[in-house]
CSV table of C-alpha atoms and ligand atoms in Angstrom, one decimal:
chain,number,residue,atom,x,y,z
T,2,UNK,CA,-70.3,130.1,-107.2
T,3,UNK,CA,-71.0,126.8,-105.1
T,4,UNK,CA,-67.8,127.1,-103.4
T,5,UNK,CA,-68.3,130.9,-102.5
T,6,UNK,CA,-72.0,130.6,-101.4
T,7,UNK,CA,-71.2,127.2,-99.6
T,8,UNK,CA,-68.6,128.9,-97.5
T,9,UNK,CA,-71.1,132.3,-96.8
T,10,UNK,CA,-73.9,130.2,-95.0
T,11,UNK,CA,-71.5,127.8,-93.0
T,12,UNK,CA,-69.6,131.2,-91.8
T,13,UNK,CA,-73.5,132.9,-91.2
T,14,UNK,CA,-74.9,129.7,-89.5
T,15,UNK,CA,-71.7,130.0,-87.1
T,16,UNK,CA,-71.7,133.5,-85.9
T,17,UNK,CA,-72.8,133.9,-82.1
T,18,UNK,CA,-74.6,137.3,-82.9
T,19,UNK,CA,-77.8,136.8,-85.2
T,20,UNK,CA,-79.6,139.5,-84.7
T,21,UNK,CA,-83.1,139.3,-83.1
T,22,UNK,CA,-86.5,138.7,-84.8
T,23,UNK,CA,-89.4,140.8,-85.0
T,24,UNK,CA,-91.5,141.1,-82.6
T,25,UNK,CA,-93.8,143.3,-83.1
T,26,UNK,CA,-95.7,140.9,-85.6
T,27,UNK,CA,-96.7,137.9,-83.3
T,28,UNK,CA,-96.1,135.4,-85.6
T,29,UNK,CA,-92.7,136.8,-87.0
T,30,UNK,CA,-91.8,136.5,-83.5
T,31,UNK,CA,-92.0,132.5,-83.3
T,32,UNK,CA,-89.8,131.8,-86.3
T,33,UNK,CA,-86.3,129.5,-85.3
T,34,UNK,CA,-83.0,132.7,-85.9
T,35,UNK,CA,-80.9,129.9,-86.3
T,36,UNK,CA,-81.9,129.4,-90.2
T,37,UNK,CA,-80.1,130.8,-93.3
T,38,UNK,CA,-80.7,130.5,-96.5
T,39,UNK,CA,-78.9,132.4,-100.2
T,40,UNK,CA,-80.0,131.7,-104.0
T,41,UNK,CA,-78.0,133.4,-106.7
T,42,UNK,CA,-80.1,133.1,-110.4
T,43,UNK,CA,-78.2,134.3,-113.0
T,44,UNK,CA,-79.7,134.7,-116.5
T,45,UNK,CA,-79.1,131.8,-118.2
T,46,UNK,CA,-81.7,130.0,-116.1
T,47,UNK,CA,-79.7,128.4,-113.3
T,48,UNK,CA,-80.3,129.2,-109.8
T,49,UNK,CA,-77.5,127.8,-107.1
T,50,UNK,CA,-78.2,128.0,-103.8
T,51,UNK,CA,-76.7,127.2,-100.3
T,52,UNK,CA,-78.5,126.6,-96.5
T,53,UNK,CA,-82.0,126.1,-96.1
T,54,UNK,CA,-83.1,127.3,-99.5
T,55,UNK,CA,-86.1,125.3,-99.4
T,56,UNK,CA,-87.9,127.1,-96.6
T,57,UNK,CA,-90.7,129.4,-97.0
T,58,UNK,CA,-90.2,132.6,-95.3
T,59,UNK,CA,-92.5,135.9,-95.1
T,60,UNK,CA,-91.3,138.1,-97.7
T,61,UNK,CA,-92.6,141.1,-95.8
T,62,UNK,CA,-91.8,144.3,-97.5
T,63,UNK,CA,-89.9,142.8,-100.6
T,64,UNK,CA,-93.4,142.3,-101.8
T,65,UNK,CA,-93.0,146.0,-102.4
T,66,UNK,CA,-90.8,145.8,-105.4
T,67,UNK,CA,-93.7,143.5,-106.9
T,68,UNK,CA,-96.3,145.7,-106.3
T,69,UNK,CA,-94.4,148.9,-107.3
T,70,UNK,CA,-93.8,146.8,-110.5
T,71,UNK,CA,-97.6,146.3,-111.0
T,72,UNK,CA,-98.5,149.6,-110.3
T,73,UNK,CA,-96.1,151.1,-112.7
T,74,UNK,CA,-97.6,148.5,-115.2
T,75,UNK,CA,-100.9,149.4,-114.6
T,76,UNK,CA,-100.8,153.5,-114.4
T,77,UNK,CA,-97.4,154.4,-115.9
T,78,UNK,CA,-95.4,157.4,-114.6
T,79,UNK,CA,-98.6,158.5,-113.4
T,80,UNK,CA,-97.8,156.8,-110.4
T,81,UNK,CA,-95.6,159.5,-109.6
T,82,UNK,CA,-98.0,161.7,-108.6
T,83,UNK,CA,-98.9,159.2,-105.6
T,84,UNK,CA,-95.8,158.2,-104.4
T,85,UNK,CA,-92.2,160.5,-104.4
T,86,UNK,CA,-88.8,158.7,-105.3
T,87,UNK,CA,-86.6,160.3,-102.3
T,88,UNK,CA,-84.7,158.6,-99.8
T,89,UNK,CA,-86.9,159.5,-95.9
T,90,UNK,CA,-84.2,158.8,-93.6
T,91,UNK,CA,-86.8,157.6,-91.6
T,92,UNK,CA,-88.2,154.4,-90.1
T,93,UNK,CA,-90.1,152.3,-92.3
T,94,UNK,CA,-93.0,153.1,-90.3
T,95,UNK,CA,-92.7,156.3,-89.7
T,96,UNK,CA,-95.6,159.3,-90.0
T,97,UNK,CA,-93.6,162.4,-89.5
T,98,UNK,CA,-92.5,163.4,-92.8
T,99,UNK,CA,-96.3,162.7,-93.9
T,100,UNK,CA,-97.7,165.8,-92.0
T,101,UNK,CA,-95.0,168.1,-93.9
T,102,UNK,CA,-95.7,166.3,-97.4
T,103,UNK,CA,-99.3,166.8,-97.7
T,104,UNK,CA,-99.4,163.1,-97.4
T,105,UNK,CA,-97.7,161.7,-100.2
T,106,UNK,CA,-95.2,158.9,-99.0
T,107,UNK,CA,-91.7,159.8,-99.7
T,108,UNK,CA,-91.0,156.8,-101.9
T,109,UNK,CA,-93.3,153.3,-102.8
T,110,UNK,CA,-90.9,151.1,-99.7
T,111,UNK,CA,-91.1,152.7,-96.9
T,112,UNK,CA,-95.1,151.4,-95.3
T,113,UNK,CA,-96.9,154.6,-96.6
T,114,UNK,CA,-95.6,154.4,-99.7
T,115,UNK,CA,-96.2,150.5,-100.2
T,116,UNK,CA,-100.0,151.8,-99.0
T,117,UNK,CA,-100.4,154.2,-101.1
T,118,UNK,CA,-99.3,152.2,-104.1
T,119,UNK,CA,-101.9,149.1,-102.8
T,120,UNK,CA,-105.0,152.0,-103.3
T,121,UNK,CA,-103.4,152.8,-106.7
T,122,UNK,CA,-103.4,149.1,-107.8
T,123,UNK,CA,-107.1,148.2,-106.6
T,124,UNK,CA,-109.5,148.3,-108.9
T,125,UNK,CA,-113.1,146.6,-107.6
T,126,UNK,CA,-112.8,143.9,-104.8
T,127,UNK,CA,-109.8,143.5,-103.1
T,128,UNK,CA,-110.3,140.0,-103.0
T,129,UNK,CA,-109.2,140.3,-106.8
T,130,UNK,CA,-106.9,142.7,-106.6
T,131,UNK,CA,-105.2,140.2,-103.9
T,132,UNK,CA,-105.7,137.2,-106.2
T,133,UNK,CA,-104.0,139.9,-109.7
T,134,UNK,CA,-100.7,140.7,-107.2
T,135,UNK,CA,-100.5,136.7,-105.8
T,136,UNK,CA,-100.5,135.9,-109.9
T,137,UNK,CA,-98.4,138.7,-111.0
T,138,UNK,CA,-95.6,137.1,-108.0
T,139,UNK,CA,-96.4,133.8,-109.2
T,140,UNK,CA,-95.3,134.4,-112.5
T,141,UNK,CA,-92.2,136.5,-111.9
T,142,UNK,CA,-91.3,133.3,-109.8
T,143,UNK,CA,-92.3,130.4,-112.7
T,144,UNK,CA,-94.1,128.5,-109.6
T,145,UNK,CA,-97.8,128.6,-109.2
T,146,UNK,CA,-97.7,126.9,-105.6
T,147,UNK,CA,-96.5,130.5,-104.1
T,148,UNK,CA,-99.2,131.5,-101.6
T,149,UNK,CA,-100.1,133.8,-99.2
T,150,UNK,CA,-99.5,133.0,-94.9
T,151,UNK,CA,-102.8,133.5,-93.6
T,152,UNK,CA,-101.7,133.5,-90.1
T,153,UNK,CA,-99.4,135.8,-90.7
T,154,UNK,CA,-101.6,138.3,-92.6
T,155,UNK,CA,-104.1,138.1,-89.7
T,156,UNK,CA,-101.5,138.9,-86.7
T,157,UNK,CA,-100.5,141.9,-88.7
T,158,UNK,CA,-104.0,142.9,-88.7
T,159,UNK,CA,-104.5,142.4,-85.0
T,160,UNK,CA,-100.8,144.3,-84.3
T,161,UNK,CA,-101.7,146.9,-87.3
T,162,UNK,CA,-102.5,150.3,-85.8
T,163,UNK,CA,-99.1,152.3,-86.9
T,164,UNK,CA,-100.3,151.0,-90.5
T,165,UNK,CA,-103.8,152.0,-89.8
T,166,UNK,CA,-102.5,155.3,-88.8
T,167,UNK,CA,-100.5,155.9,-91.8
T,168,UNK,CA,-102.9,155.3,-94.2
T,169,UNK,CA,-105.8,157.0,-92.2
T,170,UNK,CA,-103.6,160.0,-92.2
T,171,UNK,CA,-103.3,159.9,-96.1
T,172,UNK,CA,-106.8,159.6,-96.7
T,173,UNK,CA,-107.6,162.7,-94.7
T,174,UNK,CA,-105.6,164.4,-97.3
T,175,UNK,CA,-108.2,162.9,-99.9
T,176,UNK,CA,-105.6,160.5,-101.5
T,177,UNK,CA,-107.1,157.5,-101.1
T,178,UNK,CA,-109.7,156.0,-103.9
T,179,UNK,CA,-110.9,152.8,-101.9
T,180,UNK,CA,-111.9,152.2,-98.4
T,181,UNK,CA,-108.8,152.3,-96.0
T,182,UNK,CA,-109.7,148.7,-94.5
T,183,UNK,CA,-109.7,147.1,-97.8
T,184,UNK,CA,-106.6,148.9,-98.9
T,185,UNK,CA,-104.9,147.5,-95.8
T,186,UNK,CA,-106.0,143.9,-96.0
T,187,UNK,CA,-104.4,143.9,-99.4
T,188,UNK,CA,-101.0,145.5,-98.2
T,189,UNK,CA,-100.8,143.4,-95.2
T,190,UNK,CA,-101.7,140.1,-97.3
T,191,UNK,CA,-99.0,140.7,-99.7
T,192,UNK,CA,-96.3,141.9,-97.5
T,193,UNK,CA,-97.7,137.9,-95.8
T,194,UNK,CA,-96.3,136.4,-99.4
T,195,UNK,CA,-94.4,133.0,-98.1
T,196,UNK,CA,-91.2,132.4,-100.6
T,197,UNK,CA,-88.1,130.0,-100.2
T,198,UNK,CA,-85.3,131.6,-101.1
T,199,UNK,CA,-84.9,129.5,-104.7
T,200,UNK,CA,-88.3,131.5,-105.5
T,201,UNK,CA,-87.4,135.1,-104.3
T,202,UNK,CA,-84.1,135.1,-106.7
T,203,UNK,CA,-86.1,133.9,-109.7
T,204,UNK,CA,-88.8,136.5,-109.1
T,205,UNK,CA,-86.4,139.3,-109.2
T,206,UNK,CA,-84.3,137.7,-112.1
T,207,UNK,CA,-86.2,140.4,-114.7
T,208,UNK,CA,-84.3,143.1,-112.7
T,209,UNK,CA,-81.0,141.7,-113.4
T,210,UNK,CA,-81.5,141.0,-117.4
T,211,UNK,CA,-83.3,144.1,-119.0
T,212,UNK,CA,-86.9,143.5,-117.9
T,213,UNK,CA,-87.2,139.8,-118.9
T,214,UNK,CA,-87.5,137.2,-117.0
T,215,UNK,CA,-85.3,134.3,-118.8
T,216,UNK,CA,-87.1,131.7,-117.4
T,217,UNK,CA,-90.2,132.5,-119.4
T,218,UNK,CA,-88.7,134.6,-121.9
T,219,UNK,CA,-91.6,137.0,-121.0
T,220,UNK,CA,-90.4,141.0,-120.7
T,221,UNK,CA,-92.3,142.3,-117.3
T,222,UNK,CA,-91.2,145.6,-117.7
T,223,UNK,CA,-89.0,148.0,-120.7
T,224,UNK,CA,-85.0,148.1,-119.8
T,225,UNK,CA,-85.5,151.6,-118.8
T,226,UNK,CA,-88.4,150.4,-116.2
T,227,UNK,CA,-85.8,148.1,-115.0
T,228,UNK,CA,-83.0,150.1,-113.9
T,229,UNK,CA,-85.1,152.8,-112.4
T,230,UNK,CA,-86.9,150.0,-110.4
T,231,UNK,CA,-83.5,149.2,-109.5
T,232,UNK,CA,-82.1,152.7,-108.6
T,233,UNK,CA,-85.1,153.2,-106.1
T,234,UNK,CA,-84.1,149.8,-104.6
T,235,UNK,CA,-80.5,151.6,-103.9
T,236,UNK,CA,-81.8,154.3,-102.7
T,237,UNK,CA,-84.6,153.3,-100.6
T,238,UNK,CA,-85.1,149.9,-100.2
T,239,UNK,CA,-83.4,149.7,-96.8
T,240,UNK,CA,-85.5,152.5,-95.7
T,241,UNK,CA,-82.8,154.8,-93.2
T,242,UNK,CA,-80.2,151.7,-93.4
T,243,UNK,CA,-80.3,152.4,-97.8
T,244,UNK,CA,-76.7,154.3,-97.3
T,245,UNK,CA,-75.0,151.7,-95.0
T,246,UNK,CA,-76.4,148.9,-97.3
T,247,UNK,CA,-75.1,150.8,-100.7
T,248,UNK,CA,-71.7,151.1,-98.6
T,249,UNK,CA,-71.3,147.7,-97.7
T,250,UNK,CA,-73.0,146.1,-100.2
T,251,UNK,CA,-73.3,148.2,-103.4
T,252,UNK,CA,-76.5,146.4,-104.7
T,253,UNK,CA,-79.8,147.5,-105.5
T,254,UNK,CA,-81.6,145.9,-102.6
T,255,UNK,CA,-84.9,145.4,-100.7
T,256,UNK,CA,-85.8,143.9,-97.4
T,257,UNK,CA,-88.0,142.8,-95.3
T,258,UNK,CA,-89.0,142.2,-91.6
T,259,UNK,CA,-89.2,138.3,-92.2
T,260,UNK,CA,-85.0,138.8,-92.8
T,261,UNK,CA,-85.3,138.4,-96.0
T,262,UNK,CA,-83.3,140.2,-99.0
T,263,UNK,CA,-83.4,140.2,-102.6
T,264,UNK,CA,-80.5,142.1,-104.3
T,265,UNK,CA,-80.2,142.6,-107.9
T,266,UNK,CA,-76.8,142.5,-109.7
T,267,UNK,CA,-77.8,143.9,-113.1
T,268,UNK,CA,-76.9,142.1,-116.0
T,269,UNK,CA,-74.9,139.5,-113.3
T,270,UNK,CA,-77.4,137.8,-111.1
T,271,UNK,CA,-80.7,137.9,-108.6
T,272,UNK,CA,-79.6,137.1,-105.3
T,273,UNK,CA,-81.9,136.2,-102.3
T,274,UNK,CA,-80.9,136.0,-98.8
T,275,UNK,CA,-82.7,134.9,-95.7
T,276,UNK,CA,-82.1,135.5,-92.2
T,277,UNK,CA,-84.6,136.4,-90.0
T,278,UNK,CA,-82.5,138.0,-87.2
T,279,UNK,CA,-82.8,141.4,-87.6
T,280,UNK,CA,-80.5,144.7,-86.9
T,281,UNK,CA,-81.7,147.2,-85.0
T,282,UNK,CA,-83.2,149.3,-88.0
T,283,UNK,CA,-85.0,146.4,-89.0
T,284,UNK,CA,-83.1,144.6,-91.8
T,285,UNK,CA,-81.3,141.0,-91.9
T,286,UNK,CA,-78.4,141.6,-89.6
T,287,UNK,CA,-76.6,138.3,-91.1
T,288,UNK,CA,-78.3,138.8,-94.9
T,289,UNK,CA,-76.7,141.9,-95.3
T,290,UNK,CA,-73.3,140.5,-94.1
T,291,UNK,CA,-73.9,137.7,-96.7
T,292,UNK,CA,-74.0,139.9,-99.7
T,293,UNK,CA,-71.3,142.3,-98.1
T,294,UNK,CA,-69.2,139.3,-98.4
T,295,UNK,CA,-70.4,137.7,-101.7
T,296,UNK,CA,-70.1,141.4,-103.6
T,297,UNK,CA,-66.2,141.2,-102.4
T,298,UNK,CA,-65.4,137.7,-103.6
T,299,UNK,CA,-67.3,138.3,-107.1
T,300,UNK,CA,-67.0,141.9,-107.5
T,301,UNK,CA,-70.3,142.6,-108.5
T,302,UNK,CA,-71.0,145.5,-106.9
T,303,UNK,CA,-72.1,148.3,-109.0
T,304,UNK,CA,-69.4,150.3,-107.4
T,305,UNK,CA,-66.5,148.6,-108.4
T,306,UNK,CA,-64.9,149.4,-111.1
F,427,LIG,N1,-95.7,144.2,-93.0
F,427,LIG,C1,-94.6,144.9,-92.4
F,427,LIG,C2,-95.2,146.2,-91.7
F,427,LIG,O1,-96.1,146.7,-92.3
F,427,LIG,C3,-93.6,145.3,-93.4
F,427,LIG,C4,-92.4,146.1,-92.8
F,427,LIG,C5,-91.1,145.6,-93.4
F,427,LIG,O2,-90.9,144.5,-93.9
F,427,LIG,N2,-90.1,146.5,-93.2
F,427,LIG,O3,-94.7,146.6,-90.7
């Protein structure tokens, strides 16, 4: 795995076209494109890892699978009645389909749905809610130094007004159960999670092995929990890039505007990738190229036979 992963970041860190950053989140903006970074953690507890697998990146919207986890945990498949689990098609930040929907989000990855599922979690302050989601990450990861970019969280704030519209729009349709400013401040602090790659693939390990995380024997969530957690990740966790990503990939996979990616190989491995160029749709342009190229040297797509 050393030699395959050693050979994926020198071929990355050489290609001319890296995609481009975000910009649209000031501080995403100044980060260097020439990094890249890919952890594989398999279950028996070893985690090998090539590039700069040391440095903390914004995890962005793979926060999502976290907090979808938490939710789940907290209200069971009553979630459901919050958030769909459909594909969009759309942008990650799009309104559109809202309107037609009667304002329930599509499916918990897209931005309304990630929203939605932050007013479903909070319960009192959301100082404490923040602190519950930073500890439920920490865990998942075995790593208690994990902490939230404040810089970050405040330039999405400042840049925030397609957010503020989405989940404005579904609290005039009477969804919402806290105040929409506090709702946001928690969704824009946790998708401002900073993570090295090392800690992104041992945070998703439970999705590979059943629902338990091997590093602390502890099950997060039933086997059942677990591959539907995962099936919404193939579906939807590349927003309206899900179908290229299941084509050239064939992982479960979610992404975020910081170019990262955490993929889940069930039963196989948890893989994180970061690279924070970005395709045009808004995932790593060079991250998903990565694990289009590790799935054909191991196999491990779910696809393949
Ligand atoms: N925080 C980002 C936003 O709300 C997350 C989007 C993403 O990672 N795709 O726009």
């Amino acid at each position: 795995m050393q030699d395959i992963i050693d050979e994926i970041a020198s071929q990355m860190l050489s290609r001319a076209d890296k995609g481009k950053v975000a910009t649209y989140i000031p501080q995403l903006a100044r980060v260097n494109l020439e990094q890249f970074a890919i952890s594989v953690a398999t279950p028996d507890g070893q985690v090998v890892s090539a590039g700069c697998a040391d440095t903390l990146f914004s995890i962005q919207s793979v926060s999502k699978v976290f907090t979808l986890t938490l939710a789940l945990g907290k209200l069971g498949e009553n979630l459901w009645h919050r958030v769909g689990r459909e594909p969009s098609g759309d942008p990650f930040n799009s309104i559109v389909q809202l309107e037609h929907e009667q304002g329930k989000p599509r499916n918990p990855f897209i931005n309304a749905g990630a929203i939605a599922i932050a007013d479903a979690i909070m319960q009192g302050q959301a100082k404490e809610t923040l602190a519950e989601i930073l500890q439920f990450v920490r865990f998942l990861a075995n790593d208690n130094t994990i902490a939230i970019d404040e810089r970050v969280a405040r330039s999405e704030l400042e840049t925030g007004d397609r957010n503020a519209s989405l989940a404005h729009f579904m609290a005039s349709f009477g969804h919402f159960h806290n105040p929409v400013d506090a709702v946001l401040g928690i969704y824009f602090h946790h998708c401002s999670i900073a993570m090295n790659t090392q800690q992104l693939a041992t945070a998703g390990l439970f999705l590979a092995n059943q629902g338990i995380n091997p590093h602390t024997g502890y099950a997060v969530v039933s086997p059942r929990r677990a591959k539907r957690i995962n099936a919404l990740m193939m579906t939807c966790g590349h927003y309206d890039g899900s179908g290229e990503f299941a084509f050239r990939v064939g992982l479960p996979g979610k992404s975020g505007v910081g170019g990262g990616i955490l993929a889940i190989a069930p039963g196989k491995a948890s893989i994180a990738v970061w690279s924070p160029g970005l395709d045009p749709i808004g995932n790593s342009k060079l991250g998903t190229e990565a694990l289009e190229r590790l799935t054909h040297k191991t196999g491990w797509s779910v696809f393949a036979g």
